[in-house]
Each structure stands twice: as structure tokens, then as C-alpha cells.
Coordinates of C-alpha atoms and ligand atoms in Angstrom, one line a residue:
M1 CA -15.4 -8.2 -6.1
S2 CA -14.7 -6.7 -2.7
L3 CA -11.3 -6.2 -1.1
L4 CA -10.2 -6.3 2.5
I5 CA -7.4 -4.0 3.6
V6 CA -5.6 -4.1 6.9
G7 CA -2.8 -1.7 7.7
S8 CA -2.0 1.4 9.6
T9 CA -4.6 4.2 9.9
A10 CA -2.5 7.2 11.0
L11 CA -2.0 10.9 11.4
D12 CA 1.1 11.9 9.4
S13 CA 3.1 15.1 10.0
I14 CA 5.1 15.7 6.8
K15 CA 8.0 18.1 6.2
T16 CA 9.4 18.8 2.7
P17 CA 11.9 21.5 1.7
N18 CA 9.0 23.8 0.8
A19 CA 6.2 23.1 3.3
E20 CA 5.2 21.5 6.5
N21 CA 1.8 19.8 7.1
P22 CA 0.9 18.4 10.5
R23 CA -1.6 15.6 11.3
L24 CA -2.8 14.7 7.8
L25 CA -4.8 11.6 7.2
G26 CA -2.2 8.9 6.5
G27 CA -1.2 5.3 7.1
S28 CA -0.6 2.4 4.8
A29 CA -4.3 1.3 4.9
S30 CA -5.7 4.8 4.4
H31 CA -3.6 5.3 1.2
A32 CA -4.3 1.8 -0.1
A33 CA -8.0 1.9 0.7
V34 CA -8.6 5.3 -1.1
A35 CA -6.6 4.1 -4.1
A36 CA -8.5 0.8 -4.3
S37 CA -11.8 2.5 -3.9
F38 CA -11.7 3.9 -7.4
F39 CA -12.0 0.3 -8.7
T40 CA -13.8 -1.9 -6.1
P41 CA -15.6 -1.9 -2.7
V42 CA -13.2 -1.9 0.2
N43 CA -13.6 -3.3 3.7
L44 CA -11.1 -1.5 6.0
V45 CA -9.5 -2.9 9.1
G46 CA -7.7 -0.5 11.4
I47 CA -7.7 1.4 14.7
V48 CA -7.9 5.0 15.6
G49 CA -8.0 7.0 18.8
E50 CA -10.2 9.8 20.2
D51 CA -8.1 12.4 18.5
F52 CA -9.0 11.1 15.0
P53 CA -10.8 13.9 13.2
K54 CA -14.4 13.3 12.1
K55 CA -13.6 14.9 8.8
Y56 CA -11.2 12.0 8.0
V57 CA -14.0 9.5 8.8
A58 CA -16.1 11.4 6.4
L59 CA -13.4 11.2 3.8
Y60 CA -13.3 7.4 4.0
R61 CA -17.0 7.4 3.7
K62 CA -17.0 9.7 0.7
H63 CA -14.9 6.9 -1.0
G64 CA -17.5 4.3 0.0
I65 CA -15.1 2.5 2.3
N66 CA -16.7 0.1 4.7
L67 CA -15.7 1.1 8.2
D68 CA -17.3 -1.8 10.2
G69 CA -13.7 -3.0 10.9
L70 CA -12.3 0.3 12.0
Q71 CA -12.0 0.3 15.7
N72 CA -12.3 3.6 17.5
V73 CA -10.9 3.4 21.1
P74 CA -9.7 5.6 23.9
G75 CA -6.2 6.8 23.4
K76 CA -4.2 8.5 20.7
T77 CA -4.1 7.6 17.0
F78 CA -0.9 6.3 15.5
H79 CA 1.2 9.3 14.6
W80 CA 4.1 9.2 12.2
S81 CA 6.3 12.2 11.1
G82 CA 8.9 12.3 8.4
E83 CA 11.1 14.7 6.6
Y84 CA 12.2 14.7 2.9
E85 CA 15.5 16.0 1.5
V86 CA 15.6 18.3 -1.4
N87 CA 15.6 15.5 -4.0
M88 CA 12.2 14.3 -2.5
N89 CA 13.4 10.7 -2.6
N90 CA 15.3 10.4 0.6
R91 CA 13.1 10.4 3.7
R92 CA 14.0 10.4 7.4
T93 CA 11.5 9.3 10.0
L94 CA 11.4 11.9 12.8
A95 CA 8.9 10.1 15.1
T96 CA 6.7 7.1 15.3
E97 CA 4.2 7.2 18.1
L98 CA 2.2 3.9 18.2
G99 CA -0.6 5.1 20.4
V100 CA -3.6 2.8 20.1
F101 CA -1.6 0.5 17.8
E102 CA 0.2 -0.8 20.8
T103 CA -2.8 -2.9 21.9
F104 CA -4.4 -3.4 18.4
N105 CA -6.0 -6.8 18.0
P106 CA -7.8 -6.8 14.7
T107 CA -10.8 -9.0 15.1
L108 CA -12.7 -9.1 11.8
P109 CA -16.5 -8.5 11.6
E110 CA -18.1 -11.8 10.5
A111 CA -19.2 -10.2 7.2
Y112 CA -15.6 -9.4 6.3
R113 CA -14.3 -13.0 6.6
R114 CA -15.3 -14.1 3.2
T115 CA -13.9 -11.1 1.3
P116 CA -12.3 -12.6 -1.8
Y117 CA -9.3 -10.3 -2.2
V118 CA -7.0 -9.3 0.7
L119 CA -4.3 -6.7 1.0
L120 CA -2.1 -7.0 4.1
A121 CA -0.7 -3.4 3.9
N122 CA 2.3 -2.4 5.9
I123 CA 1.8 -3.2 9.5
A124 CA 3.5 -5.7 12.0
P125 CA 3.6 -9.1 10.3
S126 CA 2.1 -10.7 13.5
L127 CA -1.0 -8.6 12.8
Q128 CA -1.0 -9.5 9.1
H129 CA -1.0 -13.2 10.3
H130 CA -3.8 -12.6 12.7
V131 CA -6.0 -11.1 10.0
L132 CA -5.2 -13.9 7.6
D133 CA -6.0 -16.5 10.3
Q134 CA -9.6 -15.2 10.3
M135 CA -10.2 -15.2 6.5
K136 CA -12.2 -18.0 4.9
K137 CA -10.7 -19.1 1.7
P138 CA -9.5 -15.8 0.2
K139 CA -9.0 -15.9 -3.6
F140 CA -5.9 -13.8 -3.7
V141 CA -3.7 -12.3 -0.9
V142 CA -1.1 -9.6 -1.3
A143 CA 1.3 -8.5 1.4
D144 CA 3.4 -5.3 1.7
T145 CA 6.0 -4.5 4.3
M146 CA 8.7 -2.0 5.4
D147 CA 12.4 -2.2 6.5
L148 CA 11.4 -2.0 10.2
W149 CA 9.8 -5.5 10.0
L150 CA 12.9 -6.9 8.3
N151 CA 14.9 -5.6 11.2
I152 CA 12.7 -6.5 14.1
A153 CA 10.2 -9.2 12.9
L154 CA 12.0 -11.1 10.2
Q155 CA 10.9 -14.6 11.3
D156 CA 7.2 -13.6 11.4
L157 CA 7.6 -12.0 7.9
L158 CA 9.2 -15.1 6.5
K159 CA 6.4 -17.3 7.8
L160 CA 3.9 -14.8 6.3
L161 CA 5.6 -15.2 2.9
K162 CA 4.6 -18.8 2.8
R163 CA 0.9 -17.8 3.1
V164 CA 0.5 -15.1 0.5
D165 CA 0.1 -15.1 -3.3
A166 CA 1.9 -11.9 -3.9
F167 CA 4.6 -9.9 -2.0
V168 CA 5.3 -6.3 -2.7
L169 CA 8.4 -4.5 -1.4
N170 CA 10.7 -1.7 -2.4
D171 CA 14.2 -2.2 -4.0
S172 CA 16.2 -1.4 -0.8
E173 CA 14.0 -3.9 1.2
A174 CA 14.6 -6.5 -1.5
R175 CA 18.3 -6.0 -1.2
Q176 CA 18.1 -6.2 2.6
L177 CA 16.0 -9.3 2.5
T178 CA 18.2 -11.3 0.1
D179 CA 21.6 -9.7 0.5
Q180 CA 21.6 -9.2 -3.3
D181 CA 22.2 -6.0 -5.2
N182 CA 20.9 -7.5 -8.5
V183 CA 17.1 -7.2 -8.5
M184 CA 16.6 -10.1 -11.0
V185 CA 18.6 -12.4 -8.6
A186 CA 16.7 -11.0 -5.6
L187 CA 13.3 -11.7 -7.3
K188 CA 14.3 -15.4 -7.8
Q189 CA 15.3 -15.7 -4.2
I190 CA 12.1 -14.2 -2.9
H191 CA 10.0 -16.6 -4.9
K192 CA 11.8 -19.4 -3.1
M193 CA 10.5 -17.9 0.2
G194 CA 6.9 -18.6 -1.0
P195 CA 5.1 -16.0 -3.1
K196 CA 4.1 -16.8 -6.7
Y197 CA 4.2 -13.1 -7.6
V198 CA 6.9 -10.8 -6.4
I199 CA 6.8 -7.1 -7.1
V200 CA 9.7 -4.8 -6.4
K201 CA 8.9 -1.0 -6.3
K202 CA 11.5 1.3 -7.5
G203 CA 9.9 4.7 -6.7
E204 CA 10.1 7.2 -9.6
H205 CA 11.5 4.3 -11.8
G206 CA 8.4 2.2 -11.6
A207 CA 8.0 -1.4 -10.5
I208 CA 9.1 -4.8 -11.7
L209 CA 7.0 -8.0 -11.5
S210 CA 8.1 -11.5 -11.5
G211 CA 5.4 -14.1 -11.9
P212 CA 4.4 -17.3 -13.7
N213 CA 4.4 -15.4 -17.0
G214 CA 7.9 -14.0 -16.5
I215 CA 9.0 -10.5 -15.9
F216 CA 7.0 -7.2 -16.5
V217 CA 8.2 -3.7 -16.0
A218 CA 5.6 -1.1 -15.1
P219 CA 6.7 2.5 -15.6
A220 CA 6.0 5.2 -13.1
F221 CA 4.0 8.1 -14.5
P222 CA 6.6 10.9 -15.2
L223 CA 5.8 14.0 -13.1
E224 CA 7.4 17.4 -13.3
K225 CA 6.5 18.3 -9.8
V226 CA 6.4 16.0 -6.7
M227 CA 4.8 17.6 -3.7
D228 CA 4.9 14.7 -1.3
P229 CA 5.6 11.0 -2.1
T230 CA 4.3 9.7 1.2
G231 CA 2.0 6.8 0.6
A232 CA 2.9 6.4 -3.1
G233 CA 3.9 2.8 -2.4
D234 CA 0.6 2.1 -0.6
S235 CA -1.4 3.8 -3.4
F236 CA 0.4 1.7 -5.9
V237 CA -0.4 -1.6 -4.2
G238 CA -4.0 -0.5 -3.3
G239 CA -4.7 0.6 -6.9
M240 CA -3.2 -2.6 -8.3
I241 CA -5.1 -5.0 -6.1
G242 CA -8.3 -2.9 -6.4
Y243 CA -8.0 -3.2 -10.2
I244 CA -7.4 -7.0 -10.0
A245 CA -10.5 -7.4 -7.8
S246 CA -12.6 -5.3 -10.2
Q247 CA -11.8 -7.2 -13.4
K248 CA -12.9 -10.7 -14.6
G249 CA -10.3 -13.3 -15.7
T250 CA -7.2 -14.9 -14.1
V251 CA -4.7 -12.8 -12.1
D252 CA -2.1 -13.5 -14.9
S253 CA -4.4 -11.9 -17.5
K254 CA -4.8 -8.7 -15.6
I255 CA -1.8 -8.1 -13.3
R256 CA 0.2 -6.1 -15.8
R257 CA -2.7 -3.7 -16.5
A258 CA -3.3 -3.6 -12.7
M259 CA 0.3 -2.5 -12.1
V260 CA -0.1 0.4 -14.6
H261 CA -3.3 1.5 -12.8
G262 CA -1.5 1.3 -9.5
S263 CA 1.3 3.5 -11.0
V264 CA -1.2 6.1 -12.1
V265 CA -3.0 6.3 -8.8
A266 CA 0.4 6.6 -7.1
S267 CA 1.3 9.5 -9.4
F268 CA -1.7 11.4 -8.2
C269 CA -0.8 10.7 -4.6
C270 CA 2.7 12.4 -5.2
E271 CA 1.0 15.5 -6.5
G272 CA -0.4 16.6 -3.2
F273 CA 0.3 16.3 0.5
G274 CA -0.9 13.2 2.2
L275 CA -4.1 12.1 0.5
Q276 CA -5.1 15.6 -0.6
Q277 CA -4.7 15.0 -4.3
T278 CA -5.7 11.3 -4.4
T279 CA -9.1 12.1 -2.8
R280 CA -9.8 14.7 -5.5
V281 CA -9.2 12.3 -8.4
T282 CA -11.9 10.8 -10.5
S283 CA -12.1 7.4 -12.4
A284 CA -12.1 9.4 -15.7
K285 CA -8.8 11.2 -14.8
I286 CA -7.2 7.8 -13.9
A287 CA -8.3 6.3 -17.2
Q288 CA -6.9 9.3 -19.1
R289 CA -3.5 9.0 -17.4
V290 CA -3.5 5.2 -18.0
K291 CA -4.0 6.0 -21.7
T292 CA -1.2 8.6 -21.7
L293 CA 1.2 6.1 -20.0
E294 CA 0.3 3.4 -22.5
K295 CA 1.3 5.7 -25.3
L296 CA 4.6 6.6 -23.5
V297 CA 5.8 3.0 -23.4
R298 CA 4.5 1.6 -26.6
F299 CA 7.2 0.8 -29.3
Ligands
AMP1 P1 5.1 4.9 2.0 O1 5.3 6.3 1.7 O2 4.3 4.1 1.0 O3 6.3 4.2 2.5 O4 4.1 4.9 3.3 C1 4.0 5.9 4.2 C2 2.9 5.6 5.2 O5 3.4 4.6 6.1 C3 2.6 6.8 6.1 O6 1.3 7.2 5.9 C4 2.8 6.3 7.6 O7 1.7 6.6 8.4 C5 2.9 4.8 7.4 N1 3.9 4.2 8.4 C6 5.1 4.8 8.8 N2 5.7 4.0 9.7 C7 4.8 2.9 9.9 C8 4.9 1.7 10.7 N3 5.9 1.5 11.6 N4 3.9 0.8 10.6 C9 2.8 1.1 9.8 N5 2.7 2.2 9.0 C10 3.7 3.1 9.0

């Protein structure tokens, strides 16, 4: 079944200790949409400016992503730049230029409004609300976020948590949101804020789910070389919800496998700059890595 994804559609300039790559295709929605496209049809909602390269539009299309909800308007595309330290975990934001995002008002095409699965990828919570307001009886809604919104839009985010089925955030954000160092205690507190499923991402250490069937720990796929982890979190959540949308059965019966598929797509994302590696992957390669990961954790 199809999946609607709203989030940032960006140009990313990324610096690592070994390389520097300007103006790559990035943004939470781009990473999530490409990741999800391996499993299910995706309806993208976003905004780009006149400087958005045609080759990136072609890349979305190559992945079969529906672009009826991608606005192309006068002005500059959202531009984010960041720099990684030698350990490739610590990242510093160098610049965030909102450009056309400043006036973004995501009005959904009529045909999008009945999409059964919804991913509110990282973007201002007010925009996540606005998209949700236009949806007609979605089956399952997942929201992602970032520390910025905990700092400047906490009330909007807390209201959003009452409207979503699942909430995904990273460990430092969970700590910030709950004032709790212990992730198990933090998970409990976040459930009280609304979501039935809470997933805390822990980077190279995988992700932990708390839901009606208890706790599940999904490993990250162990990599010897990380080129650029930008978008790994978005790829994880995109792959996960894409897998859920593609399979029959209840969410509970498939969410664990879905997290493992998300982990695998995220691992490919880390092996190239921006979306370079993710866009070269095939479903067969994903399936192979899922099998390898399964063997690694079976005991
Ligand atoms: P991640 O590495 O999963 O945290 O996601 C990185 C992506 O987030 C990059 O592709 C950026 O374009 C995007 N991003 C950075 N800052 C923001 C922001 N303020 N709002 C929305 N997306 C952002």
C-alpha cells in the first residue's frame, strides 16, 4: 500500500575529515522516500526552488516516487551544511538556509489525501500538523523530529505526539525530551505523551522499540567504513515504514522485521555521500544484507 512522506527536500553540503561534497541531494524526505521506494509506492510532499538540479528530479523519478506534491517555486532550495569529526559520529551544523521553506504551505493534491501510511519526516511540527489535518483516515502515522524542534517548537511537537501512532527520535533527543538518561524510563515517559510505538535510534548501536508487545532491539548493520552518515536516521525510518506498508498483517506482526529492513537501508546510506550509495542499491542487495544481519543476531 502507498506511503505519503512529507519532510525537507534539500541541498546538503557535507564535510568529513576525508572529503567535501557540496550541494548533494538531501533532506529528511529525500532520504526517507528513496529508502521507502524499495518496498512501496511513495507520494512525496516537499518544496524546492529554481536552483534544484533536474538530475535530482530524475533521481526521484528513477525510484518511482510520485512528485505531484513536490512544489517547485521561485527562490532557493533549502540548503544545509554540516561537518563531521574524525569519529564520524559527532556532527556540527555549519549553516541552515531555509530559502523556499520559509513560506512552505504543504497543500496536498486530492489524490494524496487517502494514502494509508504516513511518514511525517523531520520538518517543523506545525507543517507536520498541517499535513495530518488534510489526511483522510490514515491507517498508520509515524513522526520523526530533531533537537531544533525540541528547542523552539516543543508545544507543537507535544500536540503532534497525541495524533501519531509511532514516534521516532534519537537517544540524545529522548534524553532532552524526558530529562531522563535511562532509555527504558524515557520510553515509558514518551508513551505517556501519546504514541503507541516509540523508537529510539542509537546510531551505530541500532534502535530500540517499545510497543504493545514489549521491547525489541534492532541492531545496526556493522560496517567497516562509514563515508557519510547524513540521512541514516531518515533512511532507517523510511525503510521501516516502507516495509510496513508493503506487507500484509498487523503492525505488531511486522514492525520488528521492518526495523531490521530500515537498519539495512541505513547501512547502505552510510557507505556513500548523501544518497549516492542508497540510490545504487537493489532489493536483492537489501534482502541479502537482511539475511546476514539475521545470522549475526541469532542465538
Ligand atoms: P539525519 O542525518 O538523519 O539527522 O538527517 C540529515 C538531513 O536532515 C539532511 O539531509 C538535512 O538536509 C536535513 N535537515 C537538517 N536540518 C534540518 C531542518 N532544520 N529541518 C529539516 N531538515 C533538516
